[in-house]
Amino acid sequence: MKKNLLMLLMAAMLTLVLVACGTSSEDDQVDDQTTENTEEPGEGGENNLLIMATSADYPPFESIDESGEFEGFDIELARYIAEELGYELEIRDMNFDGLIGALQAERVDMVLSGMSATEERKENVDFSIEYHRSGEMFVTRADSDIEGIEDLDGIVLGVQLGTIQEEGALVLQEDYDFEISALDDAQVLIQELLTNRIDVVYLDKQVAHGFIEAQGLTGFDDPTRVSPGMAIAFPIGSDLVDEINAVLEEALENGKIAELEDEWLLDIE
Ligand code: ARG
């Protein structure tokens, strides 16, 4: 009799546990939609959320379309990676200059932002294998008489804060006498060029060509430097590096990267 009672109790408890599980998984689903932003980053988090940061001012790599959606090569690549690995992707837009700090503070899981994998940055973040390589360019107004770096004396050169172009400009300043205007946003640099506040904008070649076409500008190649390729950045020691490198290697082999290049990048090299 005592035994039967115990069995009954156990059965009742089991039912309770099952019911509890049922409700909690329902709650989790609600959570997925409502608490996305408070989810702790870190290797996907509880509901497999992958938080990516970018500076969405850099078409064709990352920008925001008319309907407010992220678009571009890096965005599509991140979506592909997330899908391949079964993560839900959340994208956050921030200033390029703040991306490394966001990784160091582990506020985000990864950065795709046309970021060149420099030795200096490698001291603060881990990089994936390189997924794209492009040069640099100087963009000028169509009527400009600045046609090469020898014409940089006396002008205002615009660069994006925290980029390798900002560093490059500082090096060029040793030989040429120009002023540097370092701004947060690459698109604002182009506006400043169009309104004569800046004379030349120094930026990635792919991006430069896009602005040249869209805004009727012109420009010339950078003969001074060979920059490292673009890679995905992670907090130091992140488990995601290996996981995502495997997907990138596969994407380089199976034609996915080539497909994204065809879709987003200009054939300029
Ligand atoms: N490739 C350059 C760098 O790593 C510029 C990247 C700027 N990216 C952007 N999304 N604004 O410094």
mmCIF file of C-alpha atoms and ligand atoms in Angstrom:
data_model
loop_
_atom_site.group_PDB
_atom_site.id
_atom_site.type_symbol
_atom_site.label_atom_id
_atom_site.label_comp_id
_atom_site.label_asym_id
_atom_site.label_seq_id
_atom_site.Cartn_x
_atom_site.Cartn_y
_atom_site.Cartn_z
ATOM 1 C CA MET A 1 0.000 0.000 0.000
ATOM 2 C CA LYS A 2 2.772 2.365 0.921
ATOM 3 C CA LYS A 3 4.582 1.333 -2.232
ATOM 4 C CA ASN A 4 1.528 2.084 -4.356
ATOM 5 C CA LEU A 5 1.223 5.520 -2.861
ATOM 6 C CA LEU A 6 4.858 6.197 -3.612
ATOM 7 C CA MET A 7 4.356 5.086 -7.215
ATOM 8 C CA LEU A 8 1.352 7.350 -7.506
ATOM 9 C CA LEU A 9 3.307 10.255 -6.095
ATOM 10 C CA MET A 10 6.143 9.610 -8.492
ATOM 11 C CA ALA A 11 3.770 9.460 -11.438
ATOM 12 C CA ALA A 12 2.204 12.734 -10.352
ATOM 13 C CA MET A 13 5.624 14.334 -10.066
ATOM 14 C CA LEU A 14 6.622 13.080 -13.482
ATOM 15 C CA THR A 15 3.487 14.608 -14.978
ATOM 16 C CA LEU A 16 4.320 17.875 -13.257
ATOM 17 C CA VAL A 17 7.835 17.844 -14.626
ATOM 18 C CA LEU A 18 6.560 17.119 -18.136
ATOM 19 C CA VAL A 19 4.017 19.908 -17.932
ATOM 20 C CA ALA A 20 6.662 22.251 -16.613
ATOM 21 C CA CYS A 21 8.973 21.386 -19.502
ATOM 22 C CA GLY A 22 6.172 21.947 -21.961
ATOM 23 C CA THR A 23 5.462 25.426 -20.694
ATOM 24 C CA SER A 24 9.052 26.431 -20.355
ATOM 25 C CA SER A 25 9.811 25.547 -23.955
ATOM 26 C CA GLU A 26 6.813 27.614 -24.996
ATOM 27 C CA ASP A 27 8.161 30.483 -22.918
ATOM 28 C CA ASP A 28 11.521 30.116 -24.621
ATOM 29 C CA GLN A 29 9.878 30.576 -27.960
ATOM 30 C CA VAL A 30 8.277 33.799 -26.818
ATOM 31 C CA ASP A 31 11.673 34.845 -25.472
ATOM 32 C CA ASP A 32 13.224 34.296 -28.861
ATOM 33 C CA GLN A 33 11.164 37.080 -30.291
ATOM 34 C CA THR A 34 11.081 39.519 -27.427
ATOM 35 C CA THR A 35 14.377 39.389 -25.613
ATOM 36 C CA GLU A 36 16.704 39.118 -28.575
ATOM 37 C CA ASN A 37 18.629 42.242 -27.623
ATOM 38 C CA THR A 38 19.289 41.265 -24.058
ATOM 39 C CA GLU A 39 20.620 37.849 -24.985
ATOM 40 C CA GLU A 40 24.165 37.416 -23.769
ATOM 41 C CA PRO A 41 26.497 37.130 -26.711
ATOM 42 C CA GLY A 42 29.052 34.384 -26.706
ATOM 43 C CA GLU A 43 29.251 31.513 -29.125
ATOM 44 C CA GLY A 44 25.638 31.693 -30.081
ATOM 45 C CA GLY A 45 24.065 32.021 -26.670
ATOM 46 C CA GLU A 46 21.204 29.954 -25.351
ATOM 47 C CA ASN A 47 18.972 30.123 -28.373
ATOM 48 C CA ASN A 48 21.823 29.971 -30.874
ATOM 49 C CA LEU A 49 21.976 33.675 -31.486
ATOM 50 C CA LEU A 50 25.001 34.989 -33.340
ATOM 51 C CA ILE A 51 25.535 38.715 -32.872
ATOM 52 C CA MET A 52 27.415 40.439 -35.640
ATOM 53 C CA ALA A 53 28.522 44.064 -35.669
ATOM 54 C CA THR A 54 29.282 46.131 -38.753
ATOM 55 C CA SER A 55 29.632 49.714 -39.887
ATOM 56 C CA ALA A 56 26.918 49.831 -42.540
ATOM 57 C CA ASP A 57 28.327 52.745 -44.517
ATOM 58 C CA TYR A 58 30.405 50.746 -46.961
ATOM 59 C CA PRO A 59 28.559 49.541 -50.037
ATOM 60 C CA PRO A 60 28.898 47.031 -51.662
ATOM 61 C CA PHE A 61 30.124 45.289 -48.486
ATOM 62 C CA GLU A 62 27.582 46.625 -46.008
ATOM 63 C CA SER A 63 24.947 49.305 -46.200
ATOM 64 C CA ILE A 64 21.309 49.906 -45.385
ATOM 65 C CA ASP A 65 18.778 49.818 -48.209
ATOM 66 C CA GLU A 66 15.747 52.130 -48.662
ATOM 67 C CA SER A 67 13.566 49.886 -46.540
ATOM 68 C CA GLY A 68 16.055 49.972 -43.661
ATOM 69 C CA GLU A 69 17.430 46.450 -44.208
ATOM 70 C CA PHE A 70 21.107 45.582 -44.079
ATOM 71 C CA GLU A 71 22.500 44.539 -47.451
ATOM 72 C CA GLY A 72 25.786 43.755 -49.148
ATOM 73 C CA PHE A 73 28.511 41.171 -49.610
ATOM 74 C CA ASP A 74 29.435 40.890 -45.918
ATOM 75 C CA ILE A 75 25.779 40.774 -44.875
ATOM 76 C CA GLU A 76 25.028 37.931 -47.289
ATOM 77 C CA LEU A 77 28.169 36.103 -46.234
ATOM 78 C CA ALA A 78 27.176 36.394 -42.566
ATOM 79 C CA ARG A 79 23.661 35.140 -43.350
ATOM 80 C CA TYR A 80 25.140 32.175 -45.199
ATOM 81 C CA ILE A 81 27.475 31.337 -42.311
ATOM 82 C CA ALA A 82 24.680 31.605 -39.751
ATOM 83 C CA GLU A 83 22.444 29.375 -41.833
ATOM 84 C CA GLU A 84 25.153 26.778 -42.398
ATOM 85 C CA LEU A 85 25.878 26.569 -38.673
ATOM 86 C CA GLY A 86 22.285 26.804 -37.489
ATOM 87 C CA TYR A 87 22.557 30.179 -35.765
ATOM 88 C CA GLU A 88 20.045 32.958 -35.735
ATOM 89 C CA LEU A 89 21.810 36.139 -36.891
ATOM 90 C CA GLU A 90 21.423 39.540 -35.313
ATOM 91 C CA ILE A 91 23.199 42.477 -36.957
ATOM 92 C CA ARG A 92 24.153 45.650 -35.105
ATOM 93 C CA ASP A 93 25.288 48.831 -36.809
ATOM 94 C CA MET A 94 28.040 50.883 -35.172
ATOM 95 C CA ASN A 95 30.910 53.215 -35.998
ATOM 96 C CA PHE A 96 33.832 51.417 -37.592
ATOM 97 C CA ASP A 97 36.072 52.857 -34.911
ATOM 98 C CA GLY A 98 34.056 51.073 -32.183
ATOM 99 C CA LEU A 99 34.034 47.573 -33.687
ATOM 100 C CA ILE A 100 37.258 46.261 -32.151
ATOM 101 C CA GLY A 101 36.215 47.579 -28.736
ATOM 102 C CA ALA A 102 32.836 45.825 -29.020
ATOM 103 C CA LEU A 103 34.664 42.541 -29.667
ATOM 104 C CA GLN A 104 37.099 43.110 -26.820
ATOM 105 C CA ALA A 105 34.225 43.780 -24.428
ATOM 106 C CA GLU A 106 32.492 40.666 -25.868
ATOM 107 C CA ARG A 107 29.372 42.681 -26.578
ATOM 108 C CA VAL A 108 29.243 41.031 -30.002
ATOM 109 C CA ASP A 109 30.335 37.637 -31.346
ATOM 110 C CA MET A 110 31.901 38.709 -34.633
ATOM 111 C CA VAL A 111 32.556 41.607 -36.966
ATOM 112 C CA LEU A 112 32.145 41.588 -40.732
ATOM 113 C CA SER A 113 32.873 45.078 -41.917
ATOM 114 C CA GLY A 114 35.311 44.954 -44.803
ATOM 115 C CA MET A 115 37.902 44.770 -42.080
ATOM 116 C CA SER A 116 41.479 44.213 -43.169
ATOM 117 C CA ALA A 117 43.275 41.622 -41.075
ATOM 118 C CA THR A 118 46.262 43.743 -40.021
ATOM 119 C CA GLU A 119 49.035 42.571 -37.706
ATOM 120 C CA GLU A 120 48.238 45.431 -35.356
ATOM 121 C CA ARG A 121 44.583 44.393 -35.025
ATOM 122 C CA LYS A 122 45.668 40.795 -34.441
ATOM 123 C CA GLU A 123 46.950 41.911 -31.059
ATOM 124 C CA ASN A 124 43.392 42.671 -29.996
ATOM 125 C CA VAL A 125 41.151 40.320 -31.971
ATOM 126 C CA ASP A 126 41.278 36.942 -33.711
ATOM 127 C CA PHE A 127 40.680 36.799 -37.465
ATOM 128 C CA SER A 128 39.203 34.176 -39.749
ATOM 129 C CA ILE A 129 40.915 33.271 -43.000
ATOM 130 C CA GLU A 130 40.729 36.097 -45.561
ATOM 131 C CA TYR A 131 37.618 36.104 -47.708
ATOM 132 C CA HIS A 132 38.363 39.040 -49.992
ATOM 133 C CA ARG A 133 41.241 41.219 -51.138
ATOM 134 C CA SER A 134 40.951 44.679 -52.593
ATOM 135 C CA GLY A 135 43.206 47.730 -52.978
ATOM 136 C CA GLU A 136 42.818 51.356 -51.980
ATOM 137 C CA MET A 137 41.861 54.377 -54.011
ATOM 138 C CA PHE A 138 41.727 58.142 -53.864
ATOM 139 C CA VAL A 139 38.370 59.584 -54.910
ATOM 140 C CA THR A 140 38.077 63.136 -56.240
ATOM 141 C CA ARG A 141 35.421 65.345 -57.812
ATOM 142 C CA ALA A 142 35.080 64.944 -61.579
ATOM 143 C CA ASP A 143 36.481 68.461 -62.220
ATOM 144 C CA SER A 144 39.410 68.034 -59.808
ATOM 145 C CA ASP A 145 42.985 68.641 -60.912
ATOM 146 C CA ILE A 146 44.318 66.227 -58.280
ATOM 147 C CA GLU A 147 45.385 63.300 -60.416
ATOM 148 C CA GLY A 148 48.012 61.485 -58.379
ATOM 149 C CA ILE A 149 49.565 61.445 -54.907
ATOM 150 C CA GLU A 150 52.089 64.082 -56.025
ATOM 151 C CA ASP A 151 49.144 66.519 -56.133
ATOM 152 C CA LEU A 152 48.209 65.988 -52.462
ATOM 153 C CA ASP A 153 50.103 69.051 -51.177
ATOM 154 C CA GLY A 154 47.849 71.701 -49.710
ATOM 155 C CA ILE A 155 44.623 69.703 -49.901
ATOM 156 C CA VAL A 156 42.228 68.165 -47.330
ATOM 157 C CA LEU A 157 42.257 64.355 -47.394
ATOM 158 C CA GLY A 158 39.261 62.539 -45.913
ATOM 159 C CA VAL A 159 39.551 59.128 -44.239
ATOM 160 C CA GLN A 160 37.307 57.023 -42.035
ATOM 161 C CA LEU A 161 38.316 56.939 -38.366
ATOM 162 C CA GLY A 162 40.048 53.775 -37.262
ATOM 163 C CA THR A 163 40.677 52.435 -40.760
ATOM 164 C CA ILE A 164 43.901 51.393 -42.438
ATOM 165 C CA GLN A 165 43.373 54.378 -44.719
ATOM 166 C CA GLU A 166 43.652 56.669 -41.718
ATOM 167 C CA GLU A 167 46.974 55.018 -40.898
ATOM 168 C CA GLY A 168 48.035 55.209 -44.536
ATOM 169 C CA ALA A 169 47.249 58.921 -44.622
ATOM 170 C CA LEU A 170 49.496 59.509 -41.615
ATOM 171 C CA VAL A 171 52.340 57.753 -43.422
ATOM 172 C CA LEU A 172 51.741 59.802 -46.589
ATOM 173 C CA GLN A 173 51.827 62.960 -44.502
ATOM 174 C CA GLU A 174 55.541 62.368 -43.962
ATOM 175 C CA ASP A 175 56.078 63.120 -47.656
ATOM 176 C CA TYR A 176 53.206 65.421 -48.537
ATOM 177 C CA ASP A 177 51.826 68.465 -46.846
ATOM 178 C CA PHE A 178 48.060 67.959 -46.583
ATOM 179 C CA GLU A 179 45.422 68.135 -43.873
ATOM 180 C CA ILE A 180 43.576 65.008 -42.693
ATOM 181 C CA SER A 181 39.860 65.045 -41.993
ATOM 182 C CA ALA A 182 39.026 61.803 -40.126
ATOM 183 C CA LEU A 183 35.285 61.124 -39.834
ATOM 184 C CA ASP A 184 33.136 58.299 -38.475
ATOM 185 C CA ASP A 185 31.119 57.562 -41.550
ATOM 186 C CA ALA A 186 32.348 56.737 -45.058
ATOM 187 C CA GLN A 187 29.152 58.038 -46.633
ATOM 188 C CA VAL A 188 29.578 61.371 -44.863
ATOM 189 C CA LEU A 189 33.108 61.577 -46.303
ATOM 190 C CA ILE A 190 31.620 61.401 -49.783
ATOM 191 C CA GLN A 191 29.062 64.100 -48.894
ATOM 192 C CA GLU A 192 31.926 66.295 -47.672
ATOM 193 C CA LEU A 193 33.751 65.706 -50.935
ATOM 194 C CA LEU A 194 30.671 66.655 -52.948
ATOM 195 C CA THR A 195 30.259 69.842 -50.936
ATOM 196 C CA ASN A 196 33.936 70.854 -51.255
ATOM 197 C CA ARG A 197 34.834 70.490 -47.580
ATOM 198 C CA ILE A 198 37.173 67.639 -48.433
ATOM 199 C CA ASP A 199 39.235 67.440 -51.648
ATOM 200 C CA VAL A 200 40.081 63.744 -51.784
ATOM 201 C CA VAL A 201 38.644 60.672 -50.016
ATOM 202 C CA TYR A 202 40.945 57.722 -49.399
ATOM 203 C CA LEU A 203 39.153 54.365 -49.157
ATOM 204 C CA ASP A 204 38.768 50.782 -50.319
ATOM 205 C CA LYS A 205 38.892 50.404 -54.097
ATOM 206 C CA GLN A 206 35.635 48.449 -54.460
ATOM 207 C CA VAL A 207 33.805 50.955 -52.322
ATOM 208 C CA ALA A 208 35.458 53.875 -54.139
ATOM 209 C CA HIS A 209 34.297 52.596 -57.524
ATOM 210 C CA GLY A 210 30.744 52.312 -56.270
ATOM 211 C CA PHE A 211 30.721 55.916 -55.058
ATOM 212 C CA ILE A 212 32.461 57.093 -58.261
ATOM 213 C CA GLU A 213 29.706 55.546 -60.366
ATOM 214 C CA ALA A 214 26.821 56.555 -58.129
ATOM 215 C CA GLN A 215 27.943 60.164 -57.639
ATOM 216 C CA GLY A 216 29.717 60.989 -60.896
ATOM 217 C CA LEU A 217 33.127 61.252 -59.220
ATOM 218 C CA THR A 218 36.565 60.189 -60.390
ATOM 219 C CA GLY A 219 39.788 59.008 -58.760
ATOM 220 C CA PHE A 220 43.131 57.259 -58.951
ATOM 221 C CA ASP A 221 44.695 54.101 -57.527
ATOM 222 C CA ASP A 222 46.939 54.099 -54.487
ATOM 223 C CA PRO A 223 50.473 53.234 -55.561
ATOM 224 C CA THR A 224 51.833 53.279 -51.998
ATOM 225 C CA ARG A 225 50.563 50.235 -50.202
ATOM 226 C CA VAL A 226 49.446 46.652 -50.388
ATOM 227 C CA SER A 227 46.828 46.076 -47.728
ATOM 228 C CA PRO A 228 45.968 42.748 -46.110
ATOM 229 C CA GLY A 229 42.779 40.996 -47.160
ATOM 230 C CA MET A 230 39.427 41.274 -45.397
ATOM 231 C CA ALA A 231 38.555 38.769 -42.700
ATOM 232 C CA ILE A 232 35.962 38.187 -39.996
ATOM 233 C CA ALA A 233 37.064 39.395 -36.551
ATOM 234 C CA PHE A 234 36.251 37.682 -33.229
ATOM 235 C CA PRO A 235 37.053 38.212 -29.565
ATOM 236 C CA ILE A 236 40.449 36.651 -28.776
ATOM 237 C CA GLY A 237 40.068 32.930 -28.115
ATOM 238 C CA SER A 238 36.530 32.624 -29.523
ATOM 239 C CA ASP A 239 35.426 29.078 -30.397
ATOM 240 C CA LEU A 240 33.714 30.513 -33.436
ATOM 241 C CA VAL A 241 37.003 31.015 -35.296
ATOM 242 C CA ASP A 242 37.439 27.344 -36.217
ATOM 243 C CA GLU A 243 33.758 26.728 -36.758
ATOM 244 C CA ILE A 244 33.457 29.669 -39.150
ATOM 245 C CA ASN A 245 36.788 29.051 -40.895
ATOM 246 C CA ALA A 246 35.442 25.642 -41.890
ATOM 247 C CA VAL A 247 32.389 27.283 -43.473
ATOM 248 C CA LEU A 248 34.546 29.923 -45.198
ATOM 249 C CA GLU A 249 36.874 27.302 -46.647
ATOM 250 C CA GLU A 250 33.892 25.417 -47.944
ATOM 251 C CA ALA A 251 32.361 28.613 -49.358
ATOM 252 C CA LEU A 252 35.613 29.413 -51.181
ATOM 253 C CA GLU A 253 35.586 25.926 -52.683
ATOM 254 C CA ASN A 254 31.924 25.366 -53.454
ATOM 255 C CA GLY A 255 31.509 28.636 -55.344
ATOM 256 C CA LYS A 256 29.435 30.481 -52.728
ATOM 257 C CA ILE A 257 32.032 33.266 -52.347
ATOM 258 C CA ALA A 258 32.341 33.539 -56.137
ATOM 259 C CA GLU A 259 28.560 33.801 -56.355
ATOM 260 C CA LEU A 260 28.527 36.633 -53.789
ATOM 261 C CA GLU A 261 31.355 38.392 -55.646
ATOM 262 C CA ASP A 262 29.369 38.194 -58.871
ATOM 263 C CA GLU A 263 26.318 39.563 -57.174
ATOM 264 C CA TRP A 264 27.892 42.414 -55.213
ATOM 265 C CA LEU A 265 31.399 43.308 -56.361
ATOM 266 C CA LEU A 266 32.643 45.111 -59.437
ATOM 267 C CA ASP A 267 35.102 43.413 -61.743
ATOM 268 C CA ILE A 268 37.912 45.941 -61.318
ATOM 269 C CA GLU A 269 41.157 44.192 -60.461
HETATM 270 N N1 ARG B 1 39.419 47.904 -45.031
HETATM 271 C C1 ARG B 1 39.552 49.078 -44.216
HETATM 272 C C2 ARG B 1 40.025 48.728 -42.824
HETATM 273 O O1 ARG B 1 39.999 47.622 -42.417
HETATM 274 C C3 ARG B 1 38.297 49.902 -44.139
HETATM 275 C C4 ARG B 1 37.076 49.187 -43.688
HETATM 276 C C5 ARG B 1 35.919 50.113 -43.424
HETATM 277 N N2 ARG B 1 34.705 49.384 -43.271
HETATM 278 C C6 ARG B 1 33.483 49.928 -43.127
HETATM 279 N N3 ARG B 1 32.460 49.124 -43.025
HETATM 280 N N4 ARG B 1 33.328 51.216 -43.076
HETATM 281 O O2 ARG B 1 40.446 49.576 -42.090
#
